[in-house]
Each structure stands twice: as structure tokens, then as C-alpha cells.
Amino acid sequence: MTSYGMAPPPGLPAYRDLNVLRWLTAHTASVTGDVVYFLALSWSATRAAGPSQVGLVIAAGALPRAVLMLGGGVVADRFGPRRVAVASDATRCVVILAAAAAVLLIASNLWLLIPLALVFGVVDAVFMPAVGALPSRITAPEQLARIQGMRGLSIRLSNAVGPLLAGVVLATGGAAAALAAAGALFAVSLALLLAVRVSPLPSIPQRASARSELIDGLRYIRRHRMLAPLVTVIGLSEMCFSGPVAAGLVLLADERGWGATGMGWIASAFSIGAGAAALLLAVRARVPRAGPAMSGALFITAVGAVALGHTRSLPYAVVFGALIGLTSGITAAVTGALVQTETDPRYLGRVTSVTTLCALGLAPVFFPVVGVTVAVWGAAMFFTVCGGICLLAAVFGIAVPVLRRAELQTPGPPPASSLSPSSKR
């Protein structure tokens, strides 16, 4: 396995490295701000124009994020992920605080909310590849599995705290206060990112046009013996679980008569399972035989998805939801760590933009497919299809030798003379 990690030699584990913790806290504040912003935007659109216009406002933000995500990876590689993350975080902070002032002074309306969503989607397309490209520049290669687990915990915490914070602020101060709270979280993220130290690249690539750099990045993935099949597995595994399954759960609960409470139990079980996987990897940071572990987790996810779609018992559905969360969480952490380990840092922004596009950017495209599938064939068929796609990813991972033999570096005892920057303070 090729390791391109440019971080300092092994020292403290990632969860004790202050530099990593600054990045992680910045990431947590940013994701929480995203959640608060999204709920404030949806609430404002509902109050300003009614439920029929909420989809228009959300699409206004999702479309540029999906279209420009690959370009965002080019920007991250050209100017450096830390610099781009800082600039985009600052832009988001200013835009959201200006929107909060406008809502306070003028009130919410579509001519304000749609441009806000558009600008935010464009900035998100730049920020997400940049912040995702930072781990290999701030930690040693053998800590990457652990840092992916920590990142998973961060996302789960943000998704739990964000809605509660948004609900309280919306109820007490309205949309303007909620947008201001999101802006404050982005400001916290910005301050922490400014304090993150990154390892320099060995050389600065020759400048070319953005189009040439994008093509070069895609060609790099296609020709890489590990990344090409790995990105295929990521794309297949995320196709159903980056958003469509959430919509599928709503339709499944409605079809089975479990109601909103049943849907909440299943979704919570999924989050708990994913959080358990993230915690396990954050603490142990050891994934023996990473390739087979990834494929095995995908196979169990496939079985769990089919079982969830066919069960008529809510308790069983909750169990299957937890199982899917656990195994999909393991898959996400392992594939994320492999991407960080295998990618030349000069291409990491572009590679991260491709994997992020698979995980998040294309989700809105599949939402209509969910509704049509469930309406015509039922929720069981939708989850069966999801299981089949995961099974295909698992078989592909086993069939491709380089994935089957993939390994992650595992942390060992650090040399006495090798200390991380944080431990030298």
C-alpha cells in the first residue's frame, strides 16, 4: 500500500493531538452551523411562501453544490485546502450574518432566500472538498482510521445538537436569530481553522487551467490502481444511504402504519449504530484486513436493508436500522481512511470532491426515484434495490484483488524520539 501522508511522524493518538482536535472542533461547529442554517432556511421558506416553495429553495442550494463540487476540489488543490477552507468559512459567516440582518429588517421572502441558498450552495461546493482534504495533512498515516471515526462522531453529534439548537432559537428569536446562530458557529469554525497547522507539500505543481487540472484529477483517479475501484465502491455504497434511505424510511413508516414515532425510532437506531461504529474506530483505530472488512460490512448492510424493507414488526425494524447504521458507518470510515492514505496530497482536494459528490451532492437526484419506486412497487422493493446495490459493491470489493488485499496502517508505540508537534509544547 502506498502512503502519501505528509504529517509529522507518529506521536500522540489523534484524539490527544491538539492540532487534530482543533480541526475536529472546527468541523463540528461547521456541520452544526449547516444544520441550523438548513432548518432556518426551510422554516423561513415555509413561512414566506408556503410548503410548496420549500423544495424550490432547497433545490436552489443543492443544485450548485452538486454541479460545482468537482470544481471545488480543483480550487482546494490549487490554493491549498486550509486556505480554501478558511476563505469559504469566512464567506459563509459573512453571507449568513448579512442574511440574518436582512431577515430582521426586511422579513423573509423568496427573492432573499433563493439567492442565499444559491450563494451558500456555491460556497459549500468549495468548502466541503477543502475541509475533507485536511486529515492527511494534519496527522500521521496510521491515525487516519481513527480520525475518520472521530469525524463520524462529530457528524452524529452535530446532527443531534443542530436540530435542537435550531428549534430553540427559531421558537424564541425567529429566523433571523437562527441565521445569526449559524453565522456564529461558522465564526467559531473559522477561528479554529486559522489555528490548524498543516504539513507542506513536497513540491508545488505547475499552474494549469482549472479545466486541465480537473481533467488531470479525474485521470489520476481512473489510472490509480486502488482509487479507481475504491471510488466505484464508495459511489455504489452511498447511492442509497446518503439521503434516499432517509426519505425511504418516511415512506416505509407511512406504509406500515408506524407513524412519525416509528420512523423516529428507526432513524435514531440508525444514528446510534453509526455512532457506535465511529466510536469503535476512534478508540481502537485498528481495522485488520481493511478490504475484506469493508466488503463484509457492505454485505451485512445489504442483508439488513432487505430485511428492513420486508419486516412488518417495528421492533425488528429498529434492530435492522441499528445494524445498517453500524455496518454502513464501518464502511464509510474504512473507505474514507483508504482514500486519505492512498491519495497523493496534491490531488486530495479533487479526489475528495469526487467522493463527496458521491456521498452528498447526488442525493437530491435520487429523491424523486425514491418516491416513484415506493408509489409503484412499494417500500419493500425500494429497500430491496438498495440491498442489491450494496451487495454489488460488496462483490466488487471482493472481486478486485487490490481492494481485497487493502490494508490500513495501524498505530504502534511511538519511538522515544518521535513526538508530534502538539506533544512538544
mmCIF file of C-alpha atoms in Angstrom, residues 23-409:
data_model
loop_
_atom_site.group_PDB
_atom_site.id
_atom_site.type_symbol
_atom_site.label_atom_id
_atom_site.label_comp_id
_atom_site.label_asym_id
_atom_site.label_seq_id
_atom_site.Cartn_x
_atom_site.Cartn_y
_atom_site.Cartn_z
ATOM 1 C CA TRP A 23 -9.691 20.640 13.120
ATOM 2 C CA LEU A 24 -12.321 18.299 14.573
ATOM 3 C CA THR A 25 -13.949 21.045 16.654
ATOM 4 C CA ALA A 26 -13.964 23.353 13.637
ATOM 5 C CA HIS A 27 -15.613 20.589 11.600
ATOM 6 C CA THR A 28 -18.214 20.001 14.327
ATOM 7 C CA ALA A 29 -19.061 23.714 14.566
ATOM 8 C CA SER A 30 -19.315 23.935 10.778
ATOM 9 C CA VAL A 31 -21.623 20.916 10.393
ATOM 10 C CA THR A 32 -23.795 22.123 13.280
ATOM 11 C CA GLY A 33 -23.986 25.522 11.592
ATOM 12 C CA ASP A 34 -25.020 23.786 8.363
ATOM 13 C CA VAL A 35 -27.868 22.013 10.158
ATOM 14 C CA VAL A 36 -29.076 25.191 11.841
ATOM 15 C CA TYR A 37 -28.853 27.132 8.562
ATOM 16 C CA PHE A 38 -30.769 24.464 6.619
ATOM 17 C CA LEU A 39 -33.596 24.309 9.152
ATOM 18 C CA ALA A 40 -33.759 28.105 9.374
ATOM 19 C CA LEU A 41 -33.882 28.330 5.569
ATOM 20 C CA SER A 42 -36.646 25.712 5.319
ATOM 21 C CA TRP A 43 -38.631 27.359 8.122
ATOM 22 C CA SER A 44 -38.287 30.795 6.542
ATOM 23 C CA ALA A 45 -39.366 29.473 3.122
ATOM 24 C CA THR A 46 -42.410 27.815 4.664
ATOM 25 C CA ARG A 47 -43.451 30.982 6.454
ATOM 26 C CA ALA A 48 -42.740 33.238 3.480
ATOM 27 C CA ALA A 49 -44.246 31.254 0.605
ATOM 28 C CA GLY A 50 -45.820 28.092 1.963
ATOM 29 C CA PRO A 51 -44.753 24.430 1.808
ATOM 30 C CA SER A 52 -44.998 24.291 -1.987
ATOM 31 C CA GLN A 53 -41.986 26.610 -2.338
ATOM 32 C CA VAL A 54 -39.702 24.888 0.177
ATOM 33 C CA GLY A 55 -38.500 22.421 -2.451
ATOM 34 C CA LEU A 56 -37.603 25.284 -4.790
ATOM 35 C CA VAL A 57 -35.477 26.993 -2.161
ATOM 36 C CA ILE A 58 -33.724 23.748 -1.152
ATOM 37 C CA ALA A 59 -33.049 22.868 -4.791
ATOM 38 C CA ALA A 60 -31.529 26.327 -5.300
ATOM 39 C CA GLY A 61 -28.830 25.362 -2.806
ATOM 40 C CA ALA A 62 -28.427 21.697 -3.752
ATOM 41 C CA LEU A 63 -28.009 22.240 -7.493
ATOM 42 C CA PRO A 64 -24.901 24.486 -7.463
ATOM 43 C CA ARG A 65 -23.318 22.334 -4.771
ATOM 44 C CA ALA A 66 -23.664 19.247 -6.974
ATOM 45 C CA VAL A 67 -22.664 20.971 -10.210
ATOM 46 C CA LEU A 68 -19.636 22.801 -8.785
ATOM 47 C CA MET A 69 -18.338 20.171 -6.345
ATOM 48 C CA LEU A 70 -15.638 18.879 -8.708
ATOM 49 C CA GLY A 71 -14.522 22.448 -9.382
ATOM 50 C CA GLY A 72 -14.282 22.967 -5.637
ATOM 51 C CA GLY A 73 -11.770 20.131 -5.480
ATOM 52 C CA VAL A 74 -9.650 21.868 -8.121
ATOM 53 C CA VAL A 75 -9.703 25.087 -6.073
ATOM 54 C CA ALA A 76 -8.675 23.190 -2.914
ATOM 55 C CA ASP A 77 -5.703 21.572 -4.649
ATOM 56 C CA ARG A 78 -4.627 24.753 -6.430
ATOM 57 C CA PHE A 79 -4.624 27.083 -3.415
ATOM 58 C CA GLY A 80 -4.276 24.591 -0.551
ATOM 59 C CA PRO A 81 -7.128 23.011 1.459
ATOM 60 C CA ARG A 82 -6.554 25.021 4.626
ATOM 61 C CA ARG A 83 -6.501 28.362 2.818
ATOM 62 C CA VAL A 84 -9.633 27.472 0.840
ATOM 63 C CA ALA A 85 -11.458 26.162 3.915
ATOM 64 C CA VAL A 86 -10.664 29.361 5.818
ATOM 65 C CA ALA A 87 -11.766 31.608 2.938
ATOM 66 C CA SER A 88 -15.010 29.720 2.326
ATOM 67 C CA ASP A 89 -15.824 29.569 6.055
ATOM 68 C CA ALA A 90 -15.302 33.340 6.276
ATOM 69 C CA THR A 91 -17.551 33.843 3.258
ATOM 70 C CA ARG A 92 -20.288 31.681 4.755
ATOM 71 C CA CYS A 93 -20.061 33.589 8.020
ATOM 72 C CA VAL A 94 -20.408 36.980 6.333
ATOM 73 C CA VAL A 95 -23.218 35.845 3.998
ATOM 74 C CA ILE A 96 -25.272 34.238 6.771
ATOM 75 C CA LEU A 97 -24.899 37.171 9.158
ATOM 76 C CA ALA A 98 -25.880 39.581 6.357
ATOM 77 C CA ALA A 99 -28.910 37.397 5.621
ATOM 78 C CA ALA A 100 -29.845 37.437 9.322
ATOM 79 C CA ALA A 101 -29.743 41.233 9.315
ATOM 80 C CA ALA A 102 -31.826 41.357 6.131
ATOM 81 C CA VAL A 103 -34.455 38.996 7.549
ATOM 82 C CA LEU A 104 -34.599 41.078 10.728
ATOM 83 C CA LEU A 105 -35.018 44.349 8.845
ATOM 84 C CA ILE A 106 -36.993 43.307 5.766
ATOM 85 C CA ALA A 107 -38.555 39.916 6.683
ATOM 86 C CA SER A 108 -38.243 36.647 4.781
ATOM 87 C CA ASN A 109 -39.263 36.368 1.134
ATOM 88 C CA LEU A 110 -38.261 34.266 -1.853
ATOM 89 C CA TRP A 111 -36.152 36.960 -3.516
ATOM 90 C CA LEU A 112 -33.911 36.883 -0.426
ATOM 91 C CA LEU A 113 -33.979 33.148 0.370
ATOM 92 C CA ILE A 114 -33.270 31.807 -3.127
ATOM 93 C CA PRO A 115 -30.115 33.943 -3.662
ATOM 94 C CA LEU A 116 -28.997 32.997 -0.141
ATOM 95 C CA ALA A 117 -29.406 29.298 -0.957
ATOM 96 C CA LEU A 118 -27.587 29.726 -4.270
ATOM 97 C CA VAL A 119 -24.600 31.511 -2.710
ATOM 98 C CA PHE A 120 -24.424 29.046 0.148
ATOM 99 C CA GLY A 121 -24.521 26.100 -2.272
ATOM 100 C CA VAL A 122 -21.646 27.569 -4.297
ATOM 101 C CA VAL A 123 -19.511 28.151 -1.196
ATOM 102 C CA ASP A 124 -20.354 24.683 0.140
ATOM 103 C CA ALA A 125 -19.076 23.189 -3.108
ATOM 104 C CA VAL A 126 -15.676 24.724 -2.333
ATOM 105 C CA PHE A 127 -15.625 24.230 1.440
ATOM 106 C CA MET A 128 -16.508 20.541 1.592
ATOM 107 C CA PRO A 129 -13.641 19.185 -0.550
ATOM 108 C CA ALA A 130 -11.192 21.523 1.206
ATOM 109 C CA VAL A 131 -12.065 20.534 4.765
ATOM 110 C CA GLY A 132 -12.268 16.864 3.754
ATOM 111 C CA ALA A 133 -8.747 17.012 2.287
ATOM 112 C CA LEU A 134 -7.141 18.187 5.545
ATOM 113 C CA PRO A 135 -6.815 14.963 7.644
ATOM 114 C CA SER A 136 -3.788 13.543 5.809
ATOM 115 C CA ARG A 137 -2.052 16.928 6.211
ATOM 116 C CA ILE A 138 -2.570 17.136 9.988
ATOM 117 C CA THR A 139 -1.950 13.603 11.240
ATOM 118 C CA ALA A 140 0.221 10.563 10.595
ATOM 119 C CA PRO A 141 -0.996 7.851 8.162
ATOM 120 C CA GLU A 142 -1.604 5.269 10.896
ATOM 121 C CA GLN A 143 -4.040 7.672 12.605
ATOM 122 C CA LEU A 144 -6.324 8.100 9.570
ATOM 123 C CA ALA A 145 -8.769 5.323 10.512
ATOM 124 C CA ARG A 146 -9.063 6.851 13.966
ATOM 125 C CA ILE A 147 -9.588 10.363 12.591
ATOM 126 C CA GLN A 148 -12.348 9.079 10.290
ATOM 127 C CA GLY A 149 -14.054 7.570 13.320
ATOM 128 C CA MET A 150 -13.714 10.860 15.169
ATOM 129 C CA ARG A 151 -15.166 12.676 12.168
ATOM 130 C CA GLY A 152 -18.114 10.267 12.159
ATOM 131 C CA LEU A 153 -18.773 11.018 15.830
ATOM 132 C CA SER A 154 -18.550 14.723 15.048
ATOM 133 C CA ILE A 155 -21.210 14.426 12.344
ATOM 134 C CA ARG A 156 -23.520 12.410 14.601
ATOM 135 C CA LEU A 157 -23.132 14.960 17.397
ATOM 136 C CA SER A 158 -23.846 17.831 15.012
ATOM 137 C CA ASN A 159 -26.926 16.101 13.620
ATOM 138 C CA ALA A 160 -28.202 15.586 17.157
ATOM 139 C CA VAL A 161 -27.430 19.041 18.569
ATOM 140 C CA GLY A 162 -28.153 21.098 15.444
ATOM 141 C CA PRO A 163 -31.917 20.473 15.225
ATOM 142 C CA LEU A 164 -32.359 21.072 18.959
ATOM 143 C CA LEU A 165 -30.451 24.345 18.791
ATOM 144 C CA ALA A 166 -32.321 25.442 15.669
ATOM 145 C CA GLY A 167 -35.680 24.602 17.247
ATOM 146 C CA VAL A 168 -34.970 26.565 20.420
ATOM 147 C CA VAL A 169 -33.620 29.610 18.584
ATOM 148 C CA LEU A 170 -36.415 29.589 15.989
ATOM 149 C CA ALA A 171 -39.011 29.392 18.755
ATOM 150 C CA THR A 172 -37.509 32.199 20.811
ATOM 151 C CA GLY A 173 -35.958 34.547 18.251
ATOM 152 C CA GLY A 174 -37.288 33.570 14.841
ATOM 153 C CA ALA A 175 -35.448 33.008 11.566
ATOM 154 C CA ALA A 176 -33.124 35.997 11.983
ATOM 155 C CA ALA A 177 -31.832 34.659 15.301
ATOM 156 C CA ALA A 178 -31.394 31.172 13.862
ATOM 157 C CA LEU A 179 -29.374 32.503 10.919
ATOM 158 C CA ALA A 180 -27.295 34.567 13.331
ATOM 159 C CA ALA A 181 -26.646 31.435 15.405
ATOM 160 C CA ALA A 182 -25.485 29.612 12.264
ATOM 161 C CA GLY A 183 -23.206 32.534 11.443
ATOM 162 C CA ALA A 184 -21.741 32.444 14.951
ATOM 163 C CA LEU A 185 -20.987 28.729 14.566
ATOM 164 C CA PHE A 186 -19.230 29.417 11.263
ATOM 165 C CA ALA A 187 -17.209 32.123 13.025
ATOM 166 C CA VAL A 188 -16.114 29.587 15.671
ATOM 167 C CA SER A 189 -15.162 27.157 12.911
ATOM 168 C CA LEU A 190 -13.185 29.884 11.144
ATOM 169 C CA ALA A 191 -11.240 30.841 14.273
ATOM 170 C CA LEU A 192 -10.256 27.217 14.897
ATOM 171 C CA LEU A 193 -9.281 26.562 11.277
ATOM 172 C CA LEU A 194 -6.960 29.575 11.423
ATOM 173 C CA ALA A 195 -5.100 27.829 14.258
ATOM 174 C CA VAL A 196 -4.748 24.458 12.464
ATOM 175 C CA ARG A 197 -1.231 23.661 11.254
ATOM 176 C CA VAL A 198 -0.771 21.620 8.057
ATOM 177 C CA SER A 199 2.270 19.875 6.625
ATOM 178 C CA PRO A 200 3.662 21.412 3.447
ATOM 179 C CA LEU A 201 3.551 19.584 0.148
ATOM 180 C CA PRO A 202 6.868 18.302 -1.207
ATOM 181 C CA SER A 203 6.534 20.466 -4.311
ATOM 182 C CA ILE A 204 4.142 22.957 -5.879
ATOM 183 C CA PRO A 205 2.604 21.625 -9.097
ATOM 184 C CA GLN A 206 2.872 23.750 -12.208
ATOM 185 C CA ARG A 207 -0.136 26.000 -12.721
ATOM 186 C CA ALA A 208 -2.565 24.980 -15.463
ATOM 187 C CA SER A 209 -6.101 25.931 -16.380
ATOM 188 C CA ALA A 210 -8.846 24.857 -13.995
ATOM 189 C CA ARG A 211 -10.298 22.617 -16.703
ATOM 190 C CA SER A 212 -6.933 20.918 -17.247
ATOM 191 C CA GLU A 213 -6.499 20.382 -13.507
ATOM 192 C CA LEU A 214 -9.968 18.879 -13.229
ATOM 193 C CA ILE A 215 -9.300 16.506 -16.127
ATOM 194 C CA ASP A 216 -5.912 15.673 -14.618
ATOM 195 C CA GLY A 217 -7.572 14.827 -11.293
ATOM 196 C CA LEU A 218 -10.189 12.583 -12.899
ATOM 197 C CA ARG A 219 -7.461 10.902 -14.966
ATOM 198 C CA TYR A 220 -5.435 10.391 -11.788
ATOM 199 C CA ILE A 221 -8.360 8.561 -10.180
ATOM 200 C CA ARG A 222 -9.027 6.473 -13.282
ATOM 201 C CA ARG A 223 -5.410 5.349 -13.573
ATOM 202 C CA HIS A 224 -4.802 4.732 -9.871
ATOM 203 C CA ARG A 225 -4.860 1.010 -9.134
ATOM 204 C CA MET A 226 -6.565 1.488 -5.755
ATOM 205 C CA LEU A 227 -8.586 4.681 -6.115
ATOM 206 C CA ALA A 228 -10.444 3.752 -9.303
ATOM 207 C CA PRO A 229 -12.158 0.668 -7.833
ATOM 208 C CA LEU A 230 -12.419 2.290 -4.392
ATOM 209 C CA VAL A 231 -14.340 5.291 -5.744
ATOM 210 C CA THR A 232 -16.649 2.825 -7.526
ATOM 211 C CA VAL A 233 -17.365 1.082 -4.222
ATOM 212 C CA ILE A 234 -17.963 4.433 -2.496
ATOM 213 C CA GLY A 235 -20.341 5.533 -5.237
ATOM 214 C CA LEU A 236 -22.352 2.302 -5.055
ATOM 215 C CA SER A 237 -22.450 2.198 -1.248
ATOM 216 C CA GLU A 238 -23.501 5.840 -0.933
ATOM 217 C CA MET A 239 -26.070 5.737 -3.727
ATOM 218 C CA CYS A 240 -28.844 4.714 -1.356
ATOM 219 C CA PHE A 241 -27.567 5.787 2.041
ATOM 220 C CA SER A 242 -26.681 9.460 1.633
ATOM 221 C CA GLY A 243 -30.247 10.698 1.730
ATOM 222 C CA PRO A 244 -32.613 8.442 -0.202
ATOM 223 C CA VAL A 245 -32.834 5.959 2.680
ATOM 224 C CA ALA A 246 -33.957 8.792 4.977
ATOM 225 C CA ALA A 247 -36.783 9.528 2.541
ATOM 226 C CA GLY A 248 -37.434 5.808 2.216
ATOM 227 C CA LEU A 249 -37.824 5.493 5.986
ATOM 228 C CA VAL A 250 -40.568 8.121 5.945
ATOM 229 C CA LEU A 251 -42.450 6.246 3.228
ATOM 230 C CA LEU A 252 -41.839 2.851 4.859
ATOM 231 C CA ALA A 253 -43.186 4.033 8.217
ATOM 232 C CA ASP A 254 -46.229 5.520 6.498
ATOM 233 C CA GLU A 255 -46.881 2.347 4.504
ATOM 234 C CA ARG A 256 -46.558 0.088 7.567
ATOM 235 C CA GLY A 257 -48.663 2.378 9.755
ATOM 236 C CA TRP A 258 -45.846 3.034 12.225
ATOM 237 C CA GLY A 259 -46.300 6.804 12.014
ATOM 238 C CA ALA A 260 -43.783 9.502 12.781
ATOM 239 C CA THR A 261 -42.856 7.874 16.097
ATOM 240 C CA GLY A 262 -41.883 4.629 14.400
ATOM 241 C CA MET A 263 -39.887 6.484 11.802
ATOM 242 C CA GLY A 264 -38.086 8.383 14.575
ATOM 243 C CA TRP A 265 -37.188 5.155 16.390
ATOM 244 C CA ILE A 266 -35.688 3.619 13.239
ATOM 245 C CA ALA A 267 -33.776 6.783 12.317
ATOM 246 C CA SER A 268 -32.445 7.086 15.872
ATOM 247 C CA ALA A 269 -31.358 3.444 15.861
ATOM 248 C CA PHE A 270 -29.530 4.051 12.576
ATOM 249 C CA SER A 271 -27.705 7.033 14.102
ATOM 250 C CA ILE A 272 -26.815 5.095 17.248
ATOM 251 C CA GLY A 273 -25.405 2.237 15.168
ATOM 252 C CA ALA A 274 -23.355 4.629 13.045
ATOM 253 C CA GLY A 275 -22.149 6.415 16.174
ATOM 254 C CA ALA A 276 -21.083 3.105 17.715
ATOM 255 C CA ALA A 277 -19.045 2.290 14.616
ATOM 256 C CA ALA A 278 -17.407 5.713 14.693
ATOM 257 C CA LEU A 279 -16.616 5.408 18.416
ATOM 258 C CA LEU A 280 -15.105 1.956 17.932
ATOM 259 C CA LEU A 281 -12.769 3.182 15.201
ATOM 260 C CA ALA A 282 -11.920 6.387 17.081
ATOM 261 C CA VAL A 283 -10.816 4.408 20.137
ATOM 262 C CA ARG A 284 -9.174 1.364 18.559
ATOM 263 C CA ALA A 285 -8.066 2.763 15.179
ATOM 264 C CA ARG A 286 -7.291 -0.776 14.046
ATOM 265 C CA VAL A 287 -9.085 -2.408 11.133
ATOM 266 C CA PRO A 288 -7.431 -5.756 10.401
ATOM 267 C CA ARG A 289 -7.744 -6.748 6.741
ATOM 268 C CA ALA A 290 -9.464 -3.499 5.820
ATOM 269 C CA GLY A 291 -10.526 -4.657 2.346
ATOM 270 C CA PRO A 292 -12.441 -7.763 3.465
ATOM 271 C CA ALA A 293 -13.810 -5.818 6.458
ATOM 272 C CA MET A 294 -15.220 -3.203 4.071
ATOM 273 C CA SER A 295 -16.810 -5.831 1.808
ATOM 274 C CA GLY A 296 -18.141 -7.801 4.769
ATOM 275 C CA ALA A 297 -19.754 -4.688 6.218
ATOM 276 C CA LEU A 298 -21.347 -3.949 2.834
ATOM 277 C CA PHE A 299 -22.730 -7.482 2.640
ATOM 278 C CA ILE A 300 -24.317 -7.162 6.102
ATOM 279 C CA THR A 301 -25.693 -3.746 5.119
ATOM 280 C CA ALA A 302 -27.302 -5.349 2.057
ATOM 281 C CA VAL A 303 -28.955 -8.057 4.151
ATOM 282 C CA GLY A 304 -30.114 -5.509 6.737
ATOM 283 C CA ALA A 305 -31.625 -3.232 4.072
ATOM 284 C CA VAL A 306 -33.643 -6.042 2.511
ATOM 285 C CA ALA A 307 -34.777 -7.248 5.940
ATOM 286 C CA LEU A 308 -35.801 -3.722 6.955
ATOM 287 C CA GLY A 309 -37.901 -3.307 3.836
ATOM 288 C CA HIS A 310 -39.766 -6.590 4.359
ATOM 289 C CA THR A 311 -40.321 -6.664 8.123
ATOM 290 C CA ARG A 312 -43.788 -5.917 9.474
ATOM 291 C CA SER A 313 -42.601 -5.529 13.075
ATOM 292 C CA LEU A 314 -41.464 -2.138 14.322
ATOM 293 C CA PRO A 315 -39.066 -3.603 16.946
ATOM 294 C CA TYR A 316 -37.372 -5.686 14.264
ATOM 295 C CA ALA A 317 -37.212 -2.631 12.012
ATOM 296 C CA VAL A 318 -35.433 -0.726 14.791
ATOM 297 C CA VAL A 319 -32.912 -3.559 15.169
ATOM 298 C CA PHE A 320 -32.281 -3.674 11.418
ATOM 299 C CA GLY A 321 -31.906 0.120 11.366
ATOM 300 C CA ALA A 322 -29.211 -0.070 14.065
ATOM 301 C CA LEU A 323 -27.451 -2.863 12.172
ATOM 302 C CA ILE A 324 -27.427 -0.863 8.942
ATOM 303 C CA GLY A 325 -26.098 2.189 10.777
ATOM 304 C CA LEU A 326 -23.299 0.151 12.359
ATOM 305 C CA THR A 327 -22.121 -1.550 9.175
ATOM 306 C CA SER A 328 -22.512 1.470 6.890
ATOM 307 C CA GLY A 329 -20.568 3.502 9.455
ATOM 308 C CA ILE A 330 -17.724 0.987 9.317
ATOM 309 C CA THR A 331 -17.747 1.099 5.519
ATOM 310 C CA ALA A 332 -17.654 4.906 5.437
ATOM 311 C CA ALA A 333 -14.757 5.108 7.907
ATOM 312 C CA VAL A 334 -12.669 2.433 6.179
ATOM 313 C CA THR A 335 -13.180 3.815 2.681
ATOM 314 C CA GLY A 336 -12.501 7.361 3.904
ATOM 315 C CA ALA A 337 -9.247 6.305 5.566
ATOM 316 C CA LEU A 338 -8.154 4.384 2.447
ATOM 317 C CA VAL A 339 -8.805 7.445 0.275
ATOM 318 C CA GLN A 340 -6.749 9.656 2.585
ATOM 319 C CA THR A 341 -3.899 7.135 2.763
ATOM 320 C CA GLU A 342 -3.685 6.252 -0.910
ATOM 321 C CA THR A 343 -4.068 9.693 -2.495
ATOM 322 C CA ASP A 344 -1.140 11.928 -3.364
ATOM 323 C CA PRO A 345 -1.799 15.108 -1.299
ATOM 324 C CA ARG A 346 -1.534 17.215 -4.465
ATOM 325 C CA TYR A 347 -4.701 15.522 -5.732
ATOM 326 C CA LEU A 348 -6.548 15.081 -2.450
ATOM 327 C CA GLY A 349 -8.948 18.001 -2.953
ATOM 328 C CA ARG A 350 -10.068 16.685 -6.320
ATOM 329 C CA VAL A 351 -10.371 13.104 -5.089
ATOM 330 C CA THR A 352 -12.310 14.271 -2.021
ATOM 331 C CA SER A 353 -14.637 16.286 -4.248
ATOM 332 C CA VAL A 354 -15.478 13.144 -6.214
ATOM 333 C CA THR A 355 -16.188 11.066 -3.097
ATOM 334 C CA THR A 356 -18.156 13.918 -1.518
ATOM 335 C CA LEU A 357 -20.191 14.258 -4.690
ATOM 336 C CA CYS A 358 -20.999 10.546 -4.437
ATOM 337 C CA ALA A 359 -21.929 10.863 -0.763
ATOM 338 C CA LEU A 360 -23.863 14.147 -0.694
ATOM 339 C CA GLY A 361 -24.012 16.011 -3.964
ATOM 340 C CA LEU A 362 -26.040 13.471 -5.930
ATOM 341 C CA ALA A 363 -28.562 12.725 -3.169
ATOM 342 C CA PRO A 364 -31.178 15.203 -4.460
ATOM 343 C CA VAL A 365 -31.137 13.446 -7.835
ATOM 344 C CA PHE A 366 -32.318 10.214 -6.233
ATOM 345 C CA PHE A 367 -35.143 11.654 -4.124
ATOM 346 C CA PRO A 368 -37.681 11.559 -6.988
ATOM 347 C CA VAL A 369 -36.630 7.958 -7.722
ATOM 348 C CA VAL A 370 -37.476 7.004 -4.139
ATOM 349 C CA GLY A 371 -40.988 8.410 -4.407
ATOM 350 C CA VAL A 372 -41.697 6.791 -7.777
ATOM 351 C CA THR A 373 -40.335 3.390 -6.688
ATOM 352 C CA VAL A 374 -42.348 3.329 -3.460
ATOM 353 C CA ALA A 375 -45.508 4.594 -5.191
ATOM 354 C CA VAL A 376 -45.362 1.956 -7.929
ATOM 355 C CA TRP A 377 -43.806 -1.092 -6.259
ATOM 356 C CA GLY A 378 -43.875 -0.356 -2.530
ATOM 357 C CA ALA A 379 -41.263 0.391 0.130
ATOM 358 C CA ALA A 380 -40.088 -3.224 0.267
ATOM 359 C CA MET A 381 -38.960 -3.025 -3.352
ATOM 360 C CA PHE A 382 -37.038 0.197 -2.723
ATOM 361 C CA PHE A 383 -35.084 -1.307 0.182
ATOM 362 C CA THR A 384 -34.535 -4.500 -1.809
ATOM 363 C CA VAL A 385 -32.978 -2.438 -4.598
ATOM 364 C CA CYS A 386 -30.799 -0.645 -2.036
ATOM 365 C CA GLY A 387 -29.707 -4.000 -0.665
ATOM 366 C CA GLY A 388 -28.920 -5.220 -4.168
ATOM 367 C CA ILE A 389 -26.727 -2.174 -4.851
ATOM 368 C CA CYS A 390 -24.834 -2.722 -1.584
ATOM 369 C CA LEU A 391 -24.416 -6.397 -2.443
ATOM 370 C CA LEU A 392 -22.994 -5.385 -5.820
ATOM 371 C CA ALA A 393 -20.496 -3.114 -4.048
ATOM 372 C CA ALA A 394 -19.527 -5.938 -1.670
ATOM 373 C CA VAL A 395 -18.986 -8.413 -4.533
ATOM 374 C CA PHE A 396 -16.971 -5.826 -6.444
ATOM 375 C CA GLY A 397 -14.777 -5.229 -3.386
ATOM 376 C CA ILE A 398 -14.048 -8.940 -3.091
ATOM 377 C CA ALA A 399 -13.577 -9.486 -6.827
ATOM 378 C CA VAL A 400 -10.966 -6.728 -7.302
ATOM 379 C CA PRO A 401 -7.647 -8.026 -5.925
ATOM 380 C CA VAL A 402 -6.257 -4.643 -4.869
ATOM 381 C CA LEU A 403 -9.365 -3.960 -2.756
ATOM 382 C CA ARG A 404 -9.425 -7.470 -1.371
ATOM 383 C CA ARG A 405 -5.837 -7.048 -0.158
ATOM 384 C CA ALA A 406 -6.222 -3.433 1.027
ATOM 385 C CA GLU A 407 -4.745 -2.672 4.430
ATOM 386 C CA LEU A 408 -4.604 0.390 6.646
ATOM 387 C CA GLN A 409 -1.530 1.317 8.609
#
